[in-house]
Amino acid sequence: MQELFKSDGLLFKSHCFEAPLDYKNDNQQKITVYAREVVKQGNEHNDLPWLVYLQGGPGFSSPRPTGNSGWLKQALTKYRVLLLDQRGTGKSTPISHLTLADKKPEQQAEYLSYFRADNIVKDAEFIRESLDIKQWSILGQSFGGFCALHYLSYYPKSLTCAYLTGGIPPITGHADNVYRATYKRVQSKNHGFFSRFPNAQQQCVNIANYLLDNDVRLPNGQRFTVEQFQLWGINLGRSGGDLAMYYILDEAVIEVGGKPQLSYSFLNQMLLEQSYQTNPIYAILHESIYCQHQASNWSAERVRSEYAEFNYTKGDTFFFTGEMVYPWMFDQLHCLQPLKAAAELLAAKEDWPYLYDAKQLAKNTVPVVAAVYIDDMYVDYDLSCQTKAGLSDSKVWITNEYEHNGLGVAGEVILSKLMTLVDRL
C-alpha cells in the first residue's frame, strides 16, 4: 500500500520499484528500490521540476524529514523532491549481516559488487523513466556527489542541473592517492583538537592504555580496542564534532572500588559510533568508490604504515584516525565478522567498471554548482580542485566556513547559495 501523509505543511508520498539487481541481465534477480516524494502542501498538483537527493555514505538511507527545515525547505521553494534510498539501504532491499547470511562468501561478494554508484544511478534512471519524467536535477552530498559525477558522465541528457556539496571525487588515480591526502587532513584535525582541548591528549592516552591492559567489553559483548577507539576520530571532520567528543571524553572514566574504569555511558556511546555494524556497505564498499579497473587491496591499511603516529603504543602521542576502513574491523566488529571473506574478495577485485568519463565531463553542458570545503577531512580539497579543472560548465563556491557536513548544519544557506550560482551559469 502506498504511504501518504502530511506533516508541517508538507505532503509525503512513497514509491516502490522492482528493479534489476544487474541491469545487464534484467530478466534475472530483482531488488526493491524505495523513494519518498516530498512537496509543499498546495503544490502537489503543480507541474514542478524534480530534484533527486543522493545521500552520502556509501551505505546510508536518505533522510527521514521531521519538518520543513534545512536544505529541504530551500529545495521545496522550487522543486518536488525525491529522497532516494540507495540500493542496499533503508527500504531498498537493505544489506546487513542478516540479509546476507544465506549466501556463501563468493555469492556475497558477487551480490555486493552491484551496489556501487554506477548501479545507484541506473536505479535513478529506472525510476525517472517509470515516473515518465523527462529530466530532473540532482543534489549530491558527499558520496552522493560521487554518484552525481557518474550521472554527468553517462546520463547527462537526463539532467537539468547538478548541485554538489562536499562531494567532488578524484576521477583518476588509485585509492592510495586519496588516503595519502586524507591522512594528512586527519593529522591536522588531530593537532587542532588537542590544541583546543589540552586535557584531551592525556585523557585519550589513559583510555588507550586502559584498553591495552584490560579486556573491556562494549554493551554488545564485543571487545573494545584501541583501534576501535581511534575510529571515533571520524567526528573531527564534522562541524561541532570536536566539542561533542570532548564532552564525552571528559566523563569517560569513573571510579569503581577506588579504581579507574570506563563508564557504561562512554562504552555505549562508542558502540553507537560504530555505524559499520548497522550499515556494512559503508565498510565493505568504501574503498571501492575509488576503484576503476584496479583493486584497493586495503588501501587505507597499507598507506597507514607510512604514518607511524596512527599506530599507538604506550608512551606515544595518541592520534585518532578518520574516514578509513581496515581489514581488522572484520575481525573485531561483531556484525562485520560474517562478511570478512566477502570483504577480502572485494578488496582484491580488479575488474571494477569505470565510474567516470573524463572526456564527457570535459565537454559537459549540464550546469554544475558545488560547495567545496577547504578544510574537508573526508574529501580532499586539492583532489576536488583537480577534478573541477576538467569539468566544463561548472562553478564552485569555495569556503572554510563549514566542515564536510555543512549541508546538514546549514543546508538552507548552502543550497540557497548554490541555487543562486546556477542562475549565473
Coordinates of C-alpha atoms in Angstrom, one line a residue, residues 116-320:
R116 CA 28.2 1.0 -6.2
A117 CA 27.5 4.4 -7.7
D118 CA 27.0 3.0 -11.2
N119 CA 24.0 0.9 -10.3
I120 CA 22.6 3.5 -7.9
V121 CA 22.5 5.9 -10.9
K122 CA 20.9 3.2 -13.0
D123 CA 18.2 2.9 -10.4
A124 CA 17.6 6.6 -10.5
E125 CA 17.3 6.4 -14.3
F126 CA 14.9 3.4 -13.9
I127 CA 12.8 5.5 -11.5
R128 CA 12.8 8.6 -13.8
E129 CA 11.6 6.5 -16.7
S130 CA 9.0 4.7 -14.6
L131 CA 7.6 8.1 -13.4
D132 CA 7.7 9.4 -17.0
I133 CA 9.9 12.4 -16.1
K134 CA 11.9 13.8 -19.0
Q135 CA 14.6 15.4 -16.9
W136 CA 15.4 16.3 -13.3
S137 CA 18.0 17.9 -11.1
I138 CA 20.2 16.2 -8.6
L139 CA 21.7 17.1 -5.2
G140 CA 24.6 15.0 -4.2
Q141 CA 26.0 15.2 -0.6
S142 CA 29.5 13.6 -0.1
F143 CA 29.3 10.2 -1.7
G144 CA 26.1 11.5 -3.4
G145 CA 28.4 13.8 -5.3
F146 CA 30.4 10.8 -6.5
C147 CA 27.1 9.4 -7.8
A148 CA 26.4 12.8 -9.4
L149 CA 29.7 12.7 -11.3
H150 CA 28.8 9.3 -12.6
Y151 CA 25.4 10.6 -13.7
L152 CA 27.0 13.5 -15.5
S153 CA 29.4 11.1 -17.2
Y154 CA 26.9 8.7 -18.6
Y155 CA 23.4 10.2 -18.5
P156 CA 23.8 13.9 -18.9
K157 CA 20.7 14.3 -21.1
S158 CA 18.6 13.2 -18.1
L159 CA 19.7 16.2 -16.0
T160 CA 18.8 19.9 -15.9
C161 CA 21.4 20.7 -13.3
A162 CA 23.5 19.2 -10.5
Y163 CA 24.2 20.5 -7.0
L164 CA 27.2 19.1 -5.2
T165 CA 28.1 19.6 -1.5
G166 CA 31.4 18.2 -0.2
G167 CA 31.5 15.6 -2.9
I168 CA 33.7 16.2 -5.9
P169 CA 35.7 13.0 -6.3
P170 CA 39.0 12.3 -7.9
I171 CA 38.1 10.7 -11.3
T172 CA 41.5 9.1 -12.0
G173 CA 44.3 7.5 -10.0
H174 CA 44.4 4.9 -7.2
A175 CA 42.8 5.0 -3.8
D176 CA 46.3 5.2 -2.3
N177 CA 46.4 8.8 -3.5
V178 CA 43.2 9.6 -1.7
Y179 CA 44.4 8.2 1.6
R180 CA 47.8 9.8 1.5
A181 CA 45.9 13.1 1.2
T182 CA 43.3 12.4 3.8
Y183 CA 45.7 11.1 6.4
K184 CA 47.4 14.5 6.2
R185 CA 44.0 16.1 6.7
V186 CA 43.4 13.9 9.7
Q187 CA 46.8 14.8 11.2
S188 CA 45.8 18.4 11.0
K189 CA 42.4 17.8 12.6
N190 CA 44.1 15.9 15.5
H191 CA 46.5 18.8 16.1
G192 CA 43.6 21.2 16.1
F193 CA 41.6 19.1 18.6
F194 CA 44.4 18.5 21.1
S195 CA 45.4 22.2 20.9
R196 CA 41.9 23.3 21.6
F197 CA 41.4 20.9 24.5
P198 CA 44.8 20.5 26.2
N199 CA 43.5 17.9 28.7
A200 CA 42.2 15.6 25.9
Q201 CA 45.5 14.1 25.0
Q202 CA 46.2 12.7 28.4
Q203 CA 42.5 11.5 28.6
C204 CA 42.9 9.7 25.4
V205 CA 46.3 8.2 26.4
N206 CA 44.7 7.0 29.7
I207 CA 41.8 5.3 27.8
A208 CA 44.1 3.8 25.2
N209 CA 46.4 2.3 27.9
Y210 CA 43.5 1.0 29.9
L211 CA 42.2 -0.8 26.8
L212 CA 45.7 -2.3 26.2
D213 CA 45.8 -3.6 29.8
N214 CA 42.2 -4.7 30.3
D215 CA 39.6 -6.8 28.5
V216 CA 36.9 -4.1 28.0
R217 CA 33.6 -5.1 26.5
L218 CA 31.0 -2.9 24.7
P219 CA 27.3 -3.4 25.5
N220 CA 27.0 -6.0 22.6
G221 CA 29.7 -8.1 24.2
Q222 CA 32.4 -7.1 21.7
R223 CA 35.9 -6.4 23.0
F224 CA 36.7 -2.7 22.7
T225 CA 40.2 -2.0 21.4
V226 CA 42.5 1.0 20.9
E227 CA 42.0 0.7 17.1
Q228 CA 38.2 1.0 17.5
F229 CA 38.7 3.9 19.9
Q230 CA 40.7 5.7 17.2
L231 CA 37.9 5.3 14.6
W232 CA 35.9 7.8 16.7
G233 CA 38.1 10.5 15.0
I234 CA 35.8 10.4 12.1
N235 CA 33.8 13.0 14.0
L236 CA 36.7 15.5 13.8
G237 CA 35.6 16.2 10.2
R238 CA 32.1 17.3 11.2
S239 CA 31.0 20.8 12.5
G240 CA 30.8 20.7 16.2
G241 CA 32.2 17.1 16.3
D242 CA 35.3 18.1 18.3
L243 CA 33.4 19.7 21.1
A244 CA 30.9 16.8 21.3
M245 CA 33.9 14.4 21.5
Y246 CA 35.5 16.4 24.3
Y247 CA 32.3 16.4 26.4
I248 CA 32.2 12.6 26.1
L249 CA 35.9 12.2 26.9
D250 CA 35.5 14.3 30.0
E251 CA 33.1 11.8 31.5
A252 CA 34.6 8.6 30.1
V253 CA 36.4 7.5 33.3
I254 CA 34.7 6.7 36.6
E255 CA 36.0 5.2 39.9
V256 CA 34.7 1.8 41.0
G257 CA 36.0 0.5 44.2
G258 CA 38.7 3.1 44.2
K259 CA 40.0 2.1 40.8
P260 CA 39.5 3.8 37.3
Q261 CA 37.1 2.2 34.9
L262 CA 35.4 3.2 31.7
S263 CA 31.8 4.3 32.2
Y264 CA 28.9 2.4 30.7
S265 CA 27.7 5.6 29.1
F266 CA 31.0 6.0 27.4
L267 CA 31.2 2.4 26.1
N268 CA 27.6 2.6 24.9
Q269 CA 28.4 5.8 23.0
M270 CA 31.4 4.0 21.4
L271 CA 29.1 1.3 20.2
L272 CA 26.6 3.8 18.8
E273 CA 29.5 5.4 16.9
Q274 CA 30.2 2.1 15.0
S275 CA 27.8 2.7 12.2
Y276 CA 29.7 0.0 10.3
Q277 CA 27.7 -2.5 12.4
T278 CA 24.3 -1.5 11.1
N279 CA 25.4 -0.2 7.7
P280 CA 28.0 -2.7 6.5
I281 CA 28.1 -1.3 2.9
Y282 CA 30.0 1.6 4.5
A283 CA 32.8 -0.7 5.5
I284 CA 32.7 -3.2 2.7
L285 CA 32.4 -0.9 -0.3
H286 CA 34.0 2.3 1.0
E287 CA 37.4 1.8 -0.8
S288 CA 35.7 0.6 -4.0
I289 CA 34.2 4.0 -4.6
Y290 CA 37.7 5.0 -5.8
C291 CA 38.3 1.8 -7.9
Q292 CA 38.2 1.7 -11.7
H293 CA 39.8 -1.4 -13.2
Q294 CA 42.0 -1.7 -10.1
A295 CA 41.9 -3.3 -6.7
S296 CA 42.1 -1.3 -3.5
N297 CA 44.0 -4.1 -1.7
W298 CA 43.0 -2.4 1.7
S299 CA 44.5 0.9 0.6
A300 CA 43.9 2.7 3.9
E301 CA 45.7 0.0 5.9
R302 CA 48.7 -0.1 3.6
V303 CA 49.0 3.7 3.5
R304 CA 48.6 3.9 7.3
S305 CA 52.1 2.3 7.5
E306 CA 53.5 5.5 6.1
Y307 CA 52.1 7.5 9.0
A308 CA 53.6 5.9 12.2
E309 CA 51.8 8.3 14.5
F310 CA 48.5 6.5 13.9
N311 CA 49.8 3.2 15.3
Y312 CA 49.6 3.7 19.0
T313 CA 51.8 2.0 21.6
K314 CA 52.3 3.0 25.2
G315 CA 54.4 6.1 25.5
D316 CA 53.3 7.5 22.2
T317 CA 51.2 10.6 21.5
F318 CA 47.6 9.5 20.8
F319 CA 46.1 10.1 17.3
F320 CA 42.6 9.4 16.1

